[in-house]
Coordinates of C-alpha atoms in Angstrom, one line a residue:
M10 CA 4.4 17.1 3.1
K11 CA 2.8 18.0 6.4
A12 CA 0.0 16.2 8.1
Y13 CA -3.3 18.1 8.3
R14 CA -4.3 17.1 11.8
E15 CA -3.5 15.0 14.8
S16 CA -5.7 12.1 13.5
F17 CA -8.3 11.5 10.9
V18 CA -9.9 8.6 12.7
R19 CA -10.8 9.5 16.2
Y20 CA -11.1 6.3 18.1
E21 CA -9.3 4.8 21.1
Q22 CA -8.6 1.0 21.3
T23 CA -11.0 -0.8 23.6
R24 CA -11.3 -4.4 24.8
G25 CA -13.4 -6.9 23.0
R26 CA -14.8 -6.8 19.5
N27 CA -15.2 -3.6 17.5
G28 CA -18.7 -2.3 17.3
E29 CA -20.6 0.4 15.4
R30 CA -18.7 3.2 17.2
Y31 CA -15.5 1.9 15.6
Y32 CA -16.9 1.5 12.1
K33 CA -18.5 5.0 12.3
A34 CA -15.2 6.5 13.4
V35 CA -13.3 4.9 10.5
R36 CA -16.0 5.9 8.0
E37 CA -16.0 9.5 9.2
G38 CA -12.2 9.7 9.3
L39 CA -11.9 8.3 5.7
Q40 CA -14.5 10.8 4.5
S41 CA -12.5 13.7 6.0
F42 CA -9.3 12.2 4.4
V43 CA -11.0 12.3 1.0
Q44 CA -12.6 15.7 1.4
E45 CA -9.3 17.2 2.3
Q46 CA -7.5 15.3 -0.4
A47 CA -4.9 14.3 2.2
W48 CA -3.4 11.5 0.2
N49 CA -0.7 13.9 -0.8
C50 CA 0.6 14.3 2.8
N51 CA 2.3 12.1 5.3
L52 CA -0.2 10.5 7.6
P53 CA -0.2 12.1 11.1
D54 CA 2.2 10.4 13.5
Q55 CA -0.6 10.2 16.0
E56 CA -3.1 8.6 13.6
S57 CA -5.2 6.3 15.7
R58 CA -4.3 2.6 15.8
N59 CA -4.0 -0.3 18.1
Y60 CA -1.3 -0.2 20.7
K61 CA 2.2 -1.0 19.3
N62 CA 0.9 -1.0 15.7
H63 CA 2.7 1.2 13.1
V64 CA 1.0 4.0 11.2
E65 CA 0.7 1.9 8.1
A66 CA -1.7 -0.4 10.1
S67 CA -3.7 2.5 11.5
Y68 CA -7.5 2.5 11.5
L69 CA -7.4 4.9 8.6
C70 CA -5.3 2.6 6.5
H71 CA -7.6 -0.3 7.3
G72 CA -10.5 1.8 6.0
I73 CA -8.7 2.8 2.9
W74 CA -7.8 -0.7 1.9
T75 CA -11.3 -2.1 2.8
V76 CA -12.7 0.4 0.3
I77 CA -10.2 0.2 -2.5
M78 CA -9.8 -3.6 -2.4
K79 CA -13.6 -3.9 -2.0
N80 CA -13.0 -6.4 0.8
Q81 CA -16.0 -8.6 1.7
A82 CA -14.3 -10.5 4.5
N83 CA -15.6 -9.6 8.0
G84 CA -18.9 -8.7 6.5
G85 CA -17.3 -5.9 4.5
K86 CA -16.3 -4.2 7.8
S87 CA -12.9 -2.8 8.5
Y88 CA -10.4 -4.7 10.6
S89 CA -8.2 -2.9 13.1
G90 CA -5.1 -5.0 13.9
N91 CA -1.7 -5.8 12.2
E92 CA -3.4 -7.9 9.6
F93 CA -6.6 -8.4 7.7
Q94 CA -8.4 -11.2 5.8
W95 CA -9.4 -10.4 2.2
C96 CA -11.9 -12.0 -0.2
N97 CA -14.7 -11.1 -2.6
D98 CA -17.4 -12.8 -4.6
E99 CA -14.9 -14.0 -7.2
Y100 CA -12.1 -15.0 -4.9
R101 CA -13.8 -16.6 -1.9
N102 CA -10.7 -18.2 -0.4
P103 CA -9.6 -15.7 2.2
M104 CA -6.0 -14.3 1.9
T105 CA -4.1 -12.8 4.8
F106 CA -2.5 -9.4 4.3
H107 CA -0.3 -7.3 6.6
F108 CA 1.0 -3.8 6.0
D109 CA 4.4 -2.4 5.1
I110 CA 6.2 0.8 4.2
M111 CA 7.3 0.2 0.7
N112 CA 10.4 2.5 0.3
N113 CA 12.2 3.3 3.5
P114 CA 14.6 6.3 3.5
K115 CA 16.4 5.3 6.7
V116 CA 20.1 4.9 6.1
G117 CA 20.3 2.0 8.5
S118 CA 17.6 0.1 6.6
C119 CA 18.2 0.7 2.9
G120 CA 21.4 1.0 0.8
I121 CA 19.9 3.4 -1.7
A122 CA 18.9 5.7 1.2
K123 CA 22.4 5.5 2.6
A124 CA 24.1 6.2 -0.8
C125 CA 21.9 9.0 -2.1
G126 CA 22.6 12.7 -1.3
P127 CA 21.2 14.3 1.8
A128 CA 18.9 16.7 -0.1
K129 CA 17.3 13.9 -2.0
R130 CA 17.0 11.7 1.1
K131 CA 15.3 14.6 2.9
A132 CA 12.8 14.9 0.0
W133 CA 12.1 11.2 0.3
E134 CA 11.6 11.5 4.1
K135 CA 9.0 14.2 3.5
I136 CA 6.7 11.8 1.6
Y137 CA 7.5 8.3 2.9
H138 CA 4.6 8.2 5.4
S139 CA 2.0 9.1 2.7
I140 CA -0.5 6.5 1.7
G141 CA 1.3 6.2 -1.6
N142 CA 4.2 4.5 0.2
M143 CA 2.1 2.0 2.2
A144 CA 0.8 -1.3 0.9
P145 CA -0.9 -4.5 2.0
I146 CA 1.4 -7.4 1.5
P147 CA 0.4 -11.1 1.4
W148 CA 1.4 -13.6 4.1
F149 CA 1.1 -16.9 2.2
R150 CA -0.1 -19.8 4.3
L151 CA 2.1 -22.8 4.7
T152 CA 1.6 -26.3 6.1
G153 CA 1.2 -26.5 9.9
D154 CA -0.5 -23.2 10.3
H155 CA 2.6 -21.3 9.4
S156 CA 2.9 -18.3 7.0
I157 CA 5.6 -16.6 5.0
D158 CA 6.5 -13.3 6.8
G159 CA 6.2 -10.7 4.1
Q160 CA 7.8 -8.0 6.2
A161 CA 10.8 -10.2 7.0
L162 CA 11.1 -11.0 3.3
H163 CA 11.1 -7.3 2.4
R164 CA 13.8 -6.6 5.1
G165 CA 15.9 -9.4 3.6
V166 CA 16.2 -7.7 0.3
D167 CA 17.5 -4.4 1.7
E168 CA 14.0 -3.0 2.0
R169 CA 14.0 -2.4 -1.8
W170 CA 10.5 -2.6 -3.0
D171 CA 11.6 -3.5 -6.6
L172 CA 13.5 -6.6 -5.3
F173 CA 10.6 -7.6 -3.0
L174 CA 8.2 -7.5 -5.9
Q175 CA 10.6 -9.6 -8.0
V176 CA 10.7 -12.2 -5.3
L177 CA 6.9 -12.2 -4.9
R178 CA 6.4 -12.6 -8.6
T179 CA 8.9 -15.4 -9.0
H180 CA 7.4 -17.5 -6.2
W181 CA 3.7 -16.5 -6.3
E182 CA 2.5 -19.6 -8.1
E183 CA 4.3 -22.0 -5.8
W184 CA 3.3 -20.1 -2.6
K185 CA -0.4 -19.3 -3.3
Q186 CA -3.3 -21.5 -2.5
D187 CA -5.9 -22.7 -4.9
G188 CA -8.3 -19.8 -5.5
D189 CA -5.9 -17.1 -4.5
I190 CA -5.5 -14.1 -6.8
S191 CA -2.7 -13.8 -9.3
F192 CA 0.3 -11.6 -8.8
E193 CA -0.9 -9.2 -11.5
T194 CA -4.3 -9.0 -9.9
Y195 CA -2.7 -8.3 -6.5
M196 CA -0.7 -5.4 -8.1
I197 CA -3.9 -3.9 -9.6
F198 CA -6.0 -4.3 -6.4
T199 CA -3.3 -2.6 -4.3
C200 CA -2.7 0.3 -6.7
Q201 CA 0.8 -0.8 -7.8
Q202 CA 0.4 -0.5 -11.5
M203 CA 3.1 2.1 -11.7
Y204 CA 5.7 -0.5 -10.6
F205 CA 5.5 -2.0 -14.0
A206 CA 8.1 -0.4 -16.3
E207 CA 5.7 0.1 -19.3
I208 CA 3.1 1.8 -17.1
Y209 CA 5.7 4.0 -15.3
N210 CA 7.3 5.1 -18.5
S211 CA 3.9 6.1 -20.0
I212 CA 3.0 8.5 -17.1
G213 CA 3.5 12.2 -17.5
Q214 CA 2.7 14.6 -14.6
P215 CA 1.2 12.7 -11.7
E216 CA -1.4 15.3 -11.0
Q217 CA -2.7 14.8 -14.6
I218 CA -3.5 11.1 -14.2
T219 CA -7.2 10.3 -14.8
A220 CA -9.5 7.4 -13.8
E221 CA -9.7 6.4 -17.5
E222 CA -5.9 6.2 -17.7
I223 CA -5.8 3.9 -14.6
K224 CA -8.3 1.6 -16.3
S225 CA -6.2 1.5 -19.4
W226 CA -3.2 0.5 -17.3
N227 CA -5.2 -2.4 -15.8
S228 CA -6.0 -3.8 -19.3
R229 CA -2.3 -3.7 -20.3
I230 CA -0.9 -5.6 -17.3
N231 CA -0.2 -9.3 -17.9
G232 CA 2.2 -12.0 -17.0
D233 CA 4.8 -10.7 -19.4
S234 CA 4.8 -7.1 -18.0
K235 CA 8.2 -6.1 -16.8
L236 CA 8.6 -4.8 -13.3
I237 CA 10.5 -1.6 -12.6
S238 CA 14.1 -1.8 -11.3
F239 CA 16.1 0.4 -8.9
S240 CA 19.4 -1.1 -10.1
L241 CA 21.7 1.5 -11.6
S242 CA 21.8 1.6 -15.4
D243 CA 24.2 3.5 -17.6
G244 CA 24.3 7.2 -16.9
E245 CA 22.1 6.9 -13.7
S246 CA 23.2 8.0 -10.3
V247 CA 21.8 6.9 -6.9
D248 CA 20.1 10.3 -6.7
D249 CA 18.3 9.4 -9.9
I250 CA 17.0 6.2 -8.3
A251 CA 15.9 8.1 -5.2
E252 CA 14.0 10.6 -7.4
K253 CA 12.4 7.7 -9.2
I254 CA 11.2 6.3 -5.9
I255 CA 9.8 9.7 -4.9
R256 CA 8.0 10.0 -8.2
L257 CA 6.5 6.5 -7.8
I258 CA 5.2 7.5 -4.4
R259 CA 3.6 10.6 -5.8
I260 CA 2.0 8.7 -8.7
R261 CA 0.5 6.2 -6.3
C262 CA -0.8 8.9 -4.0
R263 CA -2.7 10.3 -7.0
V264 CA -4.1 6.8 -8.0
I265 CA -5.3 6.0 -4.5
G266 CA -6.9 9.5 -4.3
I267 CA -8.8 9.0 -7.5
L268 CA -10.1 5.6 -6.5
L269 CA -11.2 6.9 -3.1
Q270 CA -13.0 9.8 -4.7
Q271 CA -14.8 7.4 -7.0
S272 CA -15.8 5.0 -4.2
Q273 CA -19.0 5.0 -2.2
I274 CA -17.5 4.9 1.3
S275 CA -19.4 2.4 3.3
I276 CA -17.7 0.6 6.2
G277 CA -19.7 -1.4 8.6

């Protein structure tokens, strides 16, 4: 999957607060991203972002998640840094989110990537910087103005997204503040429905997913819904797990694309 251009959002970081020029650049870049249906490609390596930020925290990604999560914090305007605050009319207690690559194919970071075959790993590398492999992750607030570092938590479980989600779900109720969203709502708001086993197993070809199908997934997800696992089961190989990861990314690309096409893009 090749990037279409050098950068969708054409904006250089400046000192001080972001103004209308920034919001206009994000809005136009996101409109181009949707018009070109570029959710099926890796984001450009040079996608505009703040100095030292990774591509998953690019201005384009901020715009995507502002729209999809219908964020009303910051006056509904897109943030630009390594994190963002999120709230809406129903959940008025702001939650802090950062960004992360979900499934990392680097052999030094993930045991699955190291153990799978080179051809499968190469296929994974070709898609891992697509929007379907990037997610906002919560940094839960703790006493003393401290937070749980979501990225460090992900690294601590071999950068396996299935294990990270299991840890989040297990501890969500004890970590969250009064008024925060539930784990299941988080999964829906961030387009991770396919990481529930029942939903994943019901999906045919990713390109045939419809908006109506996504709505049906949302109504089926509850506290008893089982999460997908990347642990080997009888008859599975590591290459099979890598292929499952690639398919999950492609499915999520499609879901994000559908929701962006349905949205009325208005940032700032």
